mmCIF file of C-alpha atoms and ligand atoms in Angstrom:
data_model
loop_
_atom_site.group_PDB
_atom_site.id
_atom_site.type_symbol
_atom_site.label_atom_id
_atom_site.label_comp_id
_atom_site.label_asym_id
_atom_site.label_seq_id
_atom_site.Cartn_x
_atom_site.Cartn_y
_atom_site.Cartn_z
ATOM 1 C CA MET A 1 83.252 124.851 -95.530
ATOM 2 C CA SER A 2 80.817 122.390 -97.391
ATOM 3 C CA VAL A 3 80.189 119.186 -95.702
ATOM 4 C CA PRO A 4 77.759 116.243 -96.472
ATOM 5 C CA CYS A 5 74.887 116.522 -93.914
ATOM 6 C CA VAL A 6 71.541 114.593 -93.534
ATOM 7 C CA ALA A 7 68.883 117.080 -93.604
ATOM 8 C CA VAL A 8 65.677 115.755 -91.619
ATOM 9 C CA GLU A 9 62.546 117.878 -90.035
ATOM 10 C CA ARG A 10 63.340 119.560 -86.835
ATOM 11 C CA GLU A 11 61.151 117.030 -84.792
ATOM 12 C CA ARG A 12 62.938 113.961 -85.940
ATOM 13 C CA GLY A 13 66.359 115.609 -85.295
ATOM 14 C CA GLU A 14 67.371 113.815 -82.133
ATOM 15 C CA ALA A 15 66.131 110.335 -83.355
ATOM 16 C CA VAL A 16 68.160 111.073 -86.508
ATOM 17 C CA ARG A 17 71.214 112.220 -84.590
ATOM 18 C CA GLU A 18 71.164 109.033 -82.200
ATOM 19 C CA ARG A 19 70.827 106.805 -85.442
ATOM 20 C CA LEU A 20 74.055 108.496 -86.847
ATOM 21 C CA ALA A 21 75.756 108.191 -83.850
ATOM 22 C CA ASP A 22 75.117 104.424 -83.575
ATOM 23 C CA ALA A 23 76.144 104.021 -87.089
ATOM 24 C CA ASP A 24 79.311 105.973 -86.458
ATOM 25 C CA ALA A 25 78.311 108.227 -89.254
ATOM 26 C CA LEU A 26 78.203 111.420 -87.233
ATOM 27 C CA ASP A 27 80.748 114.443 -87.970
ATOM 28 C CA GLY A 28 81.529 115.658 -84.402
ATOM 29 C CA ALA A 29 83.776 118.149 -86.037
ATOM 30 C CA HIS A 30 81.010 120.301 -87.495
ATOM 31 C CA GLU A 31 78.149 122.186 -86.003
ATOM 32 C CA ILE A 32 74.434 120.887 -86.421
ATOM 33 C CA ALA A 33 72.768 123.772 -87.977
ATOM 34 C CA VAL A 34 69.117 124.368 -87.960
ATOM 35 C CA ASP A 35 67.134 126.399 -90.955
ATOM 36 C CA GLY A 36 63.583 126.655 -90.875
ATOM 37 C CA ASP A 37 61.932 123.412 -90.222
ATOM 38 C CA THR A 38 65.014 121.348 -90.948
ATOM 39 C CA ILE A 39 67.905 120.375 -89.252
ATOM 40 C CA TYR A 40 71.173 119.380 -90.967
ATOM 41 C CA ILE A 41 73.418 116.887 -89.405
ATOM 42 C CA PRO A 42 76.704 116.813 -90.584
ATOM 43 C CA VAL A 43 78.161 113.258 -91.261
ATOM 44 C CA THR A 44 81.644 111.997 -91.856
ATOM 45 C CA ASP A 45 81.014 109.135 -94.332
ATOM 46 C CA PRO A 46 77.790 109.321 -96.350
ATOM 47 C CA GLU A 47 78.133 105.429 -96.930
ATOM 48 C CA ALA A 48 78.040 104.858 -93.419
ATOM 49 C CA VAL A 49 74.375 106.506 -93.178
ATOM 50 C CA PRO A 50 71.443 104.047 -92.774
ATOM 51 C CA GLY A 51 69.970 103.317 -96.045
ATOM 52 C CA ASP A 52 66.779 104.762 -95.615
ATOM 53 C CA LEU A 53 68.350 108.107 -94.713
ATOM 54 C CA ALA A 54 70.857 108.120 -97.824
ATOM 55 C CA ALA A 55 68.274 110.246 -100.205
ATOM 56 C CA THR A 56 68.414 113.339 -97.114
ATOM 57 C CA ILE A 57 71.998 113.806 -97.588
ATOM 58 C CA VAL A 58 73.009 117.287 -99.001
ATOM 59 C CA GLU A 59 76.169 119.288 -99.260
ATOM 60 C CA ARG A 60 76.060 122.424 -97.091
ATOM 61 C CA ASP A 61 78.190 124.910 -95.192
ATOM 62 C CA ALA A 62 78.941 123.988 -91.505
ATOM 63 C CA ALA A 63 81.141 125.782 -89.253
ATOM 64 C CA GLU A 64 83.863 124.020 -87.722
ATOM 65 C CA ARG A 65 83.742 123.237 -83.963
ATOM 66 C CA ASP A 66 86.443 125.087 -81.977
ATOM 67 C CA ARG A 67 86.681 122.750 -78.878
ATOM 68 C CA PRO A 68 87.613 119.380 -78.188
ATOM 69 C CA ARG A 69 84.698 116.914 -77.980
ATOM 70 C CA THR A 70 85.762 113.444 -78.583
ATOM 71 C CA PRO A 71 87.189 111.708 -75.345
ATOM 72 C CA ALA A 72 90.459 111.048 -77.021
ATOM 73 C CA ALA A 73 91.104 114.802 -78.232
ATOM 74 C CA ILE A 74 90.354 115.500 -74.267
ATOM 75 C CA LEU A 75 92.686 112.835 -72.929
ATOM 76 C CA GLY A 76 95.452 113.240 -75.358
ATOM 77 C CA TYR A 77 95.118 109.515 -76.049
ATOM 78 C CA GLU A 78 92.739 107.016 -77.412
ATOM 79 C CA PRO A 79 90.743 104.812 -74.857
ATOM 80 C CA SER A 80 89.476 101.808 -75.540
ATOM 81 C CA LEU A 81 85.534 102.387 -75.278
ATOM 82 C CA GLU A 82 82.708 100.327 -76.476
ATOM 83 C CA ARG A 83 78.712 101.824 -76.614
ATOM 84 C CA LEU A 84 75.924 99.972 -75.413
ATOM 85 C CA GLY A 85 72.639 102.236 -75.875
ATOM 86 C CA ASP A 86 73.552 105.387 -74.073
ATOM 87 C CA ILE A 87 76.067 103.412 -71.770
ATOM 88 C CA VAL A 88 79.872 103.667 -72.578
ATOM 89 C CA ILE A 89 82.006 100.742 -71.456
ATOM 90 C CA VAL A 90 85.663 101.220 -70.392
ATOM 91 C CA ASP A 91 87.906 98.373 -70.455
ATOM 92 C CA GLU A 92 90.758 99.580 -67.929
ATOM 93 C CA ASP A 93 92.714 97.674 -65.117
ATOM 94 C CA ASP A 94 93.956 100.860 -63.535
ATOM 95 C CA ASP A 95 91.084 102.525 -61.504
ATOM 96 C CA GLU A 96 92.586 106.059 -61.676
ATOM 97 C CA ARG A 97 93.006 105.912 -65.563
ATOM 98 C CA ALA A 98 89.460 104.362 -65.533
ATOM 99 C CA ARG A 99 88.022 107.344 -63.783
ATOM 100 C CA GLU A 100 89.911 109.945 -65.975
ATOM 101 C CA ILE A 101 88.305 108.136 -69.158
ATOM 102 C CA ALA A 102 85.135 108.426 -67.646
ATOM 103 C CA GLU A 103 85.531 112.175 -66.903
ATOM 104 C CA ALA A 104 86.585 112.816 -70.382
ATOM 105 C CA VAL A 105 83.679 110.654 -71.996
ATOM 106 C CA MET A 106 81.037 112.812 -69.658
ATOM 107 C CA ALA A 107 82.702 115.825 -70.727
ATOM 108 C CA SER A 108 82.771 115.060 -74.429
ATOM 109 C CA ASP A 109 80.001 115.089 -77.216
ATOM 110 C CA VAL A 110 79.709 111.302 -76.930
ATOM 111 C CA PRO A 111 75.756 110.965 -76.032
ATOM 112 C CA CYS A 112 76.356 109.127 -72.630
ATOM 113 C CA GLU A 113 74.256 108.703 -69.613
ATOM 114 C CA THR A 114 76.545 105.905 -67.647
ATOM 115 C CA VAL A 115 80.097 105.041 -67.867
ATOM 116 C CA LEU A 116 80.871 101.347 -66.652
ATOM 117 C CA ASN A 117 84.317 99.619 -66.171
ATOM 118 C CA ARG A 118 84.544 95.638 -66.006
ATOM 119 C CA ALA A 119 84.630 94.612 -62.739
ATOM 120 C CA SER A 120 84.823 90.983 -63.266
ATOM 121 C CA PRO A 121 84.884 88.385 -66.203
ATOM 122 C CA ILE A 122 81.615 87.116 -67.618
ATOM 123 C CA GLU A 123 80.553 84.336 -64.920
ATOM 124 C CA GLY A 124 78.300 81.542 -63.892
ATOM 125 C CA GLU A 125 75.526 79.783 -65.787
ATOM 126 C CA LEU A 126 73.818 83.243 -66.418
ATOM 127 C CA ARG A 127 77.041 84.625 -68.199
ATOM 128 C CA VAL A 128 76.647 88.007 -66.396
ATOM 129 C CA ARG A 129 79.307 90.333 -65.310
ATOM 130 C CA ARG A 130 79.825 92.713 -62.355
ATOM 131 C CA TRP A 131 80.441 96.528 -63.299
ATOM 132 C CA ASP A 132 81.778 99.535 -61.630
ATOM 133 C CA VAL A 133 79.651 102.481 -62.136
ATOM 134 C CA LEU A 134 82.347 105.474 -62.627
ATOM 135 C CA ALA A 135 79.742 107.811 -63.850
ATOM 136 C CA GLY A 136 75.776 108.276 -63.821
ATOM 137 C CA ASN A 137 73.840 105.475 -61.992
ATOM 138 C CA GLY A 138 71.878 103.330 -64.316
ATOM 139 C CA THR A 139 72.736 99.988 -65.908
ATOM 140 C CA GLU A 140 69.698 99.975 -68.130
ATOM 141 C CA THR A 141 69.579 101.005 -71.388
ATOM 142 C CA VAL A 142 68.284 100.459 -74.999
ATOM 143 C CA HIS A 143 70.421 99.453 -77.214
ATOM 144 C CA ARG A 144 69.946 99.718 -81.087
ATOM 145 C CA GLU A 145 70.873 96.782 -83.475
ATOM 146 C CA TYR A 146 70.298 96.815 -87.454
ATOM 147 C CA GLY A 147 66.821 98.366 -86.764
ATOM 148 C CA HIS A 148 65.769 96.480 -83.747
ATOM 149 C CA GLU A 149 65.599 98.089 -79.936
ATOM 150 C CA PHE A 150 66.755 96.043 -77.135
ATOM 151 C CA LEU A 151 66.128 97.019 -73.387
ATOM 152 C CA LEU A 152 68.347 95.598 -71.231
ATOM 153 C CA ASP A 153 70.288 95.593 -67.880
ATOM 154 C CA VAL A 154 73.790 95.024 -68.213
ATOM 155 C CA ALA A 155 74.151 94.014 -64.659
ATOM 156 C CA GLU A 156 71.336 91.383 -64.970
ATOM 157 C CA VAL A 157 71.694 89.896 -68.227
ATOM 158 C CA TYR A 158 74.263 88.975 -70.993
ATOM 159 C CA PHE A 159 74.620 91.124 -73.716
ATOM 160 C CA SER A 160 77.601 92.023 -76.336
ATOM 161 C CA PRO A 161 77.001 94.650 -78.814
ATOM 162 C CA ARG A 162 80.317 93.020 -80.355
ATOM 163 C CA LEU A 163 78.311 90.364 -81.846
ATOM 164 C CA ALA A 164 75.849 92.553 -83.931
ATOM 165 C CA THR A 165 77.708 91.214 -87.189
ATOM 166 C CA GLU A 166 77.567 87.882 -86.387
ATOM 167 C CA ARG A 167 74.051 87.788 -85.608
ATOM 168 C CA HIS A 168 72.987 89.636 -88.721
ATOM 169 C CA ARG A 169 74.847 86.908 -90.821
ATOM 170 C CA VAL A 170 72.617 84.275 -89.086
ATOM 171 C CA ILE A 171 69.437 86.446 -89.253
ATOM 172 C CA GLU A 172 69.781 87.094 -92.895
ATOM 173 C CA GLN A 173 69.592 83.203 -93.475
ATOM 174 C CA VAL A 174 66.088 83.024 -91.915
ATOM 175 C CA GLU A 175 62.969 82.499 -94.032
ATOM 176 C CA SER A 176 59.363 83.447 -93.376
ATOM 177 C CA GLY A 177 57.435 80.567 -92.226
ATOM 178 C CA GLU A 178 60.418 78.468 -90.600
ATOM 179 C CA THR A 179 60.398 77.359 -86.809
ATOM 180 C CA ALA A 180 63.401 78.959 -85.349
ATOM 181 C CA ILE A 181 64.480 78.000 -81.658
ATOM 182 C CA ASP A 182 67.044 79.938 -79.761
ATOM 183 C CA MET A 183 67.900 77.797 -77.276
ATOM 184 C CA PHE A 184 69.889 80.216 -75.212
ATOM 185 C CA ALA A 185 67.948 83.594 -76.079
ATOM 186 C CA GLY A 186 69.051 86.276 -73.598
ATOM 187 C CA VAL A 187 67.069 89.491 -74.202
ATOM 188 C CA GLY A 188 66.270 88.316 -77.635
ATOM 189 C CA PRO A 189 68.910 89.492 -80.478
ATOM 190 C CA TYR A 190 68.579 86.751 -82.392
ATOM 191 C CA ALA A 191 65.126 85.808 -81.358
ATOM 192 C CA VAL A 192 63.333 89.061 -82.104
ATOM 193 C CA PRO A 193 65.038 89.813 -85.702
ATOM 194 C CA MET A 194 64.220 86.096 -86.735
ATOM 195 C CA ALA A 195 60.760 86.865 -86.007
ATOM 196 C CA ALA A 196 60.687 89.886 -87.833
ATOM 197 C CA ARG A 197 61.572 87.903 -90.658
ATOM 198 C CA GLY A 198 58.601 85.795 -90.339
ATOM 199 C CA ALA A 199 59.791 82.935 -88.354
ATOM 200 C CA GLY A 200 57.957 81.537 -85.749
ATOM 201 C CA THR A 201 60.367 81.791 -82.828
ATOM 202 C CA VAL A 202 60.700 79.582 -79.655
ATOM 203 C CA ALA A 203 63.301 81.704 -77.168
ATOM 204 C CA CYS A 204 64.293 80.309 -74.016
ATOM 205 C CA ASP A 205 66.536 81.277 -71.395
ATOM 206 C CA LEU A 206 67.367 80.155 -67.723
ATOM 207 C CA ASN A 207 67.723 83.938 -66.841
ATOM 208 C CA GLU A 208 64.374 85.052 -65.595
ATOM 209 C CA ARG A 209 65.299 88.661 -65.860
ATOM 210 C CA ALA A 210 66.740 88.218 -69.306
ATOM 211 C CA VAL A 211 63.441 86.426 -70.598
ATOM 212 C CA GLU A 212 61.184 89.327 -68.832
ATOM 213 C CA TYR A 213 63.167 91.809 -71.227
ATOM 214 C CA LEU A 214 63.002 89.332 -74.068
ATOM 215 C CA ARG A 215 59.198 89.610 -73.761
ATOM 216 C CA GLU A 216 59.353 93.550 -73.701
ATOM 217 C CA ASN A 217 61.631 93.741 -76.613
ATOM 218 C CA ALA A 218 59.272 91.412 -78.618
ATOM 219 C CA GLU A 219 56.541 93.793 -77.667
ATOM 220 C CA ARG A 220 58.734 97.027 -78.661
ATOM 221 C CA ASN A 221 59.523 95.470 -82.006
ATOM 222 C CA GLY A 222 56.292 94.469 -83.028
ATOM 223 C CA VAL A 223 56.661 90.592 -82.996
ATOM 224 C CA ALA A 224 55.413 89.407 -79.856
ATOM 225 C CA ASP A 225 52.813 87.358 -81.783
ATOM 226 C CA ARG A 226 55.751 85.242 -83.039
ATOM 227 C CA VAL A 227 57.726 84.854 -80.338
ATOM 228 C CA THR A 228 57.111 82.171 -77.540
ATOM 229 C CA ALA A 229 59.356 83.283 -74.653
ATOM 230 C CA ILE A 230 60.319 80.573 -71.885
ATOM 231 C CA ALA A 231 62.082 80.955 -68.555
ATOM 232 C CA GLY A 232 64.035 77.791 -67.713
ATOM 233 C CA ASP A 233 66.414 75.138 -68.616
ATOM 234 C CA VAL A 234 66.303 74.439 -72.403
ATOM 235 C CA ARG A 235 66.362 70.799 -71.694
ATOM 236 C CA GLU A 236 62.977 70.939 -70.432
ATOM 237 C CA ILE A 237 61.625 72.163 -73.534
ATOM 238 C CA GLY A 238 62.868 68.866 -75.292
ATOM 239 C CA ASP A 239 59.420 67.130 -75.201
ATOM 240 C CA GLU A 240 57.020 69.946 -76.037
ATOM 241 C CA TYR A 241 59.010 71.072 -79.011
ATOM 242 C CA ALA A 242 60.446 67.858 -80.232
ATOM 243 C CA ASP A 243 60.956 67.215 -83.702
ATOM 244 C CA THR A 244 59.985 70.865 -84.810
ATOM 245 C CA ALA A 245 62.882 73.078 -85.500
ATOM 246 C CA ASP A 246 63.987 74.239 -89.026
ATOM 247 C CA ARG A 247 66.663 76.315 -87.168
ATOM 248 C CA LEU A 248 68.423 76.023 -83.750
ATOM 249 C CA VAL A 249 70.892 78.750 -82.360
ATOM 250 C CA MET A 250 72.859 77.548 -79.859
ATOM 251 C CA ASN A 251 75.123 80.720 -78.397
ATOM 252 C CA LEU A 252 76.665 79.334 -75.157
ATOM 253 C CA PRO A 253 80.132 78.976 -76.514
ATOM 254 C CA HIS A 254 81.462 77.384 -73.458
ATOM 255 C CA SER A 255 79.218 74.426 -73.030
ATOM 256 C CA ALA A 256 77.000 74.333 -75.977
ATOM 257 C CA ASP A 257 78.317 70.618 -76.554
ATOM 258 C CA GLU A 258 76.456 69.883 -73.043
ATOM 259 C CA PHE A 259 73.224 70.752 -75.187
ATOM 260 C CA LEU A 260 73.222 68.794 -78.370
ATOM 261 C CA ASP A 261 71.466 65.981 -77.260
ATOM 262 C CA THR A 262 68.487 68.403 -76.684
ATOM 263 C CA ALA A 263 69.428 70.270 -80.141
ATOM 264 C CA VAL A 264 68.965 66.812 -81.763
ATOM 265 C CA ARG A 265 65.771 66.212 -80.078
ATOM 266 C CA LEU A 266 64.351 69.832 -81.189
ATOM 267 C CA ALA A 267 65.632 69.315 -84.573
ATOM 268 C CA GLY A 268 63.044 68.873 -87.309
ATOM 269 C CA ASP A 269 63.322 66.702 -90.425
ATOM 270 C CA ASP A 270 65.775 69.494 -91.975
ATOM 271 C CA CYS A 271 67.337 71.669 -89.499
ATOM 272 C CA VAL A 272 70.551 74.152 -89.587
ATOM 273 C CA VAL A 273 72.135 74.565 -86.409
ATOM 274 C CA HIS A 274 74.284 77.656 -85.690
ATOM 275 C CA TYR A 275 76.398 76.520 -83.103
ATOM 276 C CA TYR A 276 78.829 78.608 -80.915
ATOM 277 C CA ASP A 277 82.186 77.100 -79.693
ATOM 278 C CA ILE A 278 85.375 78.562 -78.041
ATOM 279 C CA GLN A 279 88.279 76.421 -79.434
ATOM 280 C CA HIS A 280 92.040 76.584 -79.941
ATOM 281 C CA GLU A 281 93.269 78.155 -83.005
ATOM 282 C CA ASP A 282 95.082 75.016 -84.074
ATOM 283 C CA ASP A 283 91.551 73.131 -84.664
ATOM 284 C CA PRO A 284 89.028 75.546 -84.158
ATOM 285 C CA PHE A 285 86.263 73.357 -85.867
ATOM 286 C CA GLY A 286 87.272 69.924 -85.353
ATOM 287 C CA PRO A 287 85.903 69.756 -81.798
ATOM 288 C CA GLY A 288 82.504 70.953 -82.409
ATOM 289 C CA THR A 289 81.817 68.872 -85.486
ATOM 290 C CA ARG A 290 82.761 65.698 -84.059
ATOM 291 C CA GLU A 291 80.568 66.427 -81.065
ATOM 292 C CA ILE A 292 77.596 67.392 -83.477
ATOM 293 C CA ARG A 293 78.542 64.053 -85.476
ATOM 294 C CA GLU A 294 78.411 62.082 -82.459
ATOM 295 C CA ALA A 295 75.206 63.757 -81.171
ATOM 296 C CA ALA A 296 73.361 63.146 -84.288
ATOM 297 C CA GLY A 297 74.452 59.222 -84.541
ATOM 298 C CA ASP A 298 72.519 57.470 -87.238
ATOM 299 C CA ALA A 299 69.329 59.843 -86.900
ATOM 300 C CA TYR A 300 70.730 62.526 -89.169
ATOM 301 C CA ASP A 301 72.963 63.287 -92.219
ATOM 302 C CA VAL A 302 75.314 65.921 -90.792
ATOM 303 C CA SER A 303 76.793 68.640 -93.247
ATOM 304 C CA VAL A 304 78.762 71.643 -92.172
ATOM 305 C CA GLU A 305 77.908 74.228 -94.464
ATOM 306 C CA THR A 306 79.993 77.472 -92.591
ATOM 307 C CA GLU A 307 83.017 77.493 -90.712
ATOM 308 C CA ARG A 308 83.451 80.620 -89.423
ATOM 309 C CA VAL A 309 85.714 82.419 -87.042
ATOM 310 C CA VAL A 310 83.747 85.135 -85.132
ATOM 311 C CA ARG A 311 86.243 87.167 -83.158
ATOM 312 C CA SER A 312 89.633 86.119 -81.157
ATOM 313 C CA TYR A 313 88.438 85.591 -77.848
ATOM 314 C CA ALA A 314 91.861 84.858 -75.865
ATOM 315 C CA PRO A 315 95.491 84.450 -77.217
ATOM 316 C CA HIS A 316 95.164 81.548 -79.432
ATOM 317 C CA GLU A 317 91.794 80.885 -78.861
ATOM 318 C CA TYR A 318 88.729 81.705 -80.954
ATOM 319 C CA ASN A 319 84.967 82.290 -80.873
ATOM 320 C CA VAL A 320 83.708 80.356 -83.453
ATOM 321 C CA CYS A 321 80.175 79.312 -85.262
ATOM 322 C CA LEU A 322 79.570 76.187 -87.215
ATOM 323 C CA ASP A 323 76.190 76.396 -89.393
ATOM 324 C CA VAL A 324 75.738 72.695 -89.873
ATOM 325 C CA ARG A 325 72.702 71.279 -91.744
ATOM 326 C CA LEU A 326 70.923 67.991 -90.184
ATOM 327 C CA THR A 327 68.882 66.078 -92.685
ATOM 328 C CA ARG A 328 66.839 63.355 -91.037
ATOM 329 C CA VAL A 329 67.886 59.849 -92.812
HETATM 330 C C1 LIG B 1 76.347 83.817 -74.063
HETATM 331 S S1 LIG B 1 74.502 84.308 -73.463
HETATM 332 C C2 LIG B 1 74.025 84.399 -75.006
HETATM 333 C C3 LIG B 1 72.482 85.290 -74.994
HETATM 334 C C4 LIG B 1 72.162 85.609 -76.498
HETATM 335 N N1 LIG B 1 71.960 84.893 -77.311
HETATM 336 C C5 LIG B 1 72.974 86.906 -77.053
HETATM 337 O O1 LIG B 1 73.452 86.862 -78.120
HETATM 338 O O2 LIG B 1 72.867 87.900 -76.407
HETATM 339 C C6 LIG B 1 74.165 82.550 -72.810
HETATM 340 C C7 LIG B 1 72.615 82.665 -72.471
HETATM 341 O O3 LIG B 1 72.104 81.423 -72.198
HETATM 342 C C8 LIG B 1 71.735 81.366 -71.045
HETATM 343 N N2 LIG B 1 71.639 79.961 -70.203
HETATM 344 C C9 LIG B 1 72.619 79.202 -69.958
HETATM 345 N N3 LIG B 1 72.613 78.034 -69.486
HETATM 346 C C10 LIG B 1 71.231 77.561 -69.962
HETATM 347 C C11 LIG B 1 69.926 76.663 -70.215
HETATM 348 N N4 LIG B 1 70.263 75.351 -69.480
HETATM 349 N N5 LIG B 1 68.961 76.925 -70.661
HETATM 350 C C12 LIG B 1 68.722 77.828 -71.231
HETATM 351 N N6 LIG B 1 69.307 79.137 -71.204
HETATM 352 C C13 LIG B 1 70.527 78.968 -70.744
HETATM 353 C C14 LIG B 1 72.214 82.280 -70.087
HETATM 354 O O4 LIG B 1 71.086 82.630 -69.188
HETATM 355 C C15 LIG B 1 72.806 83.426 -71.298
HETATM 356 O O5 LIG B 1 71.635 84.390 -71.131
#
C-alpha cells in the first residue's frame, strides 16, 4: 500500500523519526523501510510534518505492521498520556491502573525511557510537583518545543508542555533588538526563544536548579550571549534593571499580582506585559486588568491589547493571559 513517507539519509533517520514523533506525525501502522542510503519513515498527515522536512515527502509502498504497538491498542482503552521528551506522564489516581498503563507504554512503540504518574499537585514557591516513577528511573529529559531543546528535571523544576502554543504566540511578537525580561523564567522556554529572535533577554528564577538548566539551555540553543540568567527573587533585580524592559513575561499565574510593583519598575517607556492569571469564568480578565491599572498609577497609560483564555484550569476557572501595553505618560 502506498503511503506518504519522509525520505532522508540513513544517518539522520533517528533524529528525524524523533522530530516526527514530537510533531505527532509518525504513522505507527506502517513499517519504516531502508533502501540504500535512504530511510523512508511513514507519516500520518503530511500537513503535520515540520516545514523543513516537507520537501522530503514521497509516496511509497510500506508494509502494514501486524501487531498492536500503541498503548491504546495494547490496553483496549485510550489512556490519558502526556509526552515530555522521552518521559511519558500518566494522569491516573488508581495505582494499579497506572502500573498497567506504564507497562503498556513500555511495551508499545512510543519512544520512552521513563513513565511517571503525578504524585502531588504543583506545589510551593518553586511550583514543582512530586512524581511516582512507574518505569525507568530518570526524571531528567530533553524536551523539544518549536525547534528549541530544553534539558530539565521534572522533579526539580516547573515545566508544562501544554503551554507550548501559548509560549509560541508570545514569542512570535518579539522583535530583534528589544529588551525582554522573563520574571519567572524556569528552564527558559520563553527566554531562550525570545533570545533566538534577537531580544536581549534577562531571565530570573528563584529556583537555582531551574537557572542552572536555563544557562545550559541557552548554551544548547546557541543564545547564551543574549541571555542574562539570574538566580534569585525577581524583586531584587528591580534596581539594576529599572526602566529597561520593552517586554515583560509574568508567568506565575497564582501570584503575579504580588509582583506588579516590580514589573512597573522594570518597564521602559513603552513596554508590553504578558500577564498570566487564574480567574473564575465569570470575569476572567477583570481582576488582572484592575490590578495592572492600579500598579501603573499615573506613571503609565495602560492599554489591554489581548485577552486570551490559555486553558481550562479547574471547573469554572481559567488560566488566562493579558497582553498589556504600558506607555509612560
Ligand atoms: C509557573 S512557573 C513558570 C516557569 C516558566 N516560565 C515556564 O513557562 O516553564 C513559575 C516560576 O516562577 C519561579 N518563581 C516563583 N517565585 C519567584 C520569585 N519571587 N522570583 C523569581 N522567580 C520566582 C518558580 O521557581 C517557577 O520556576
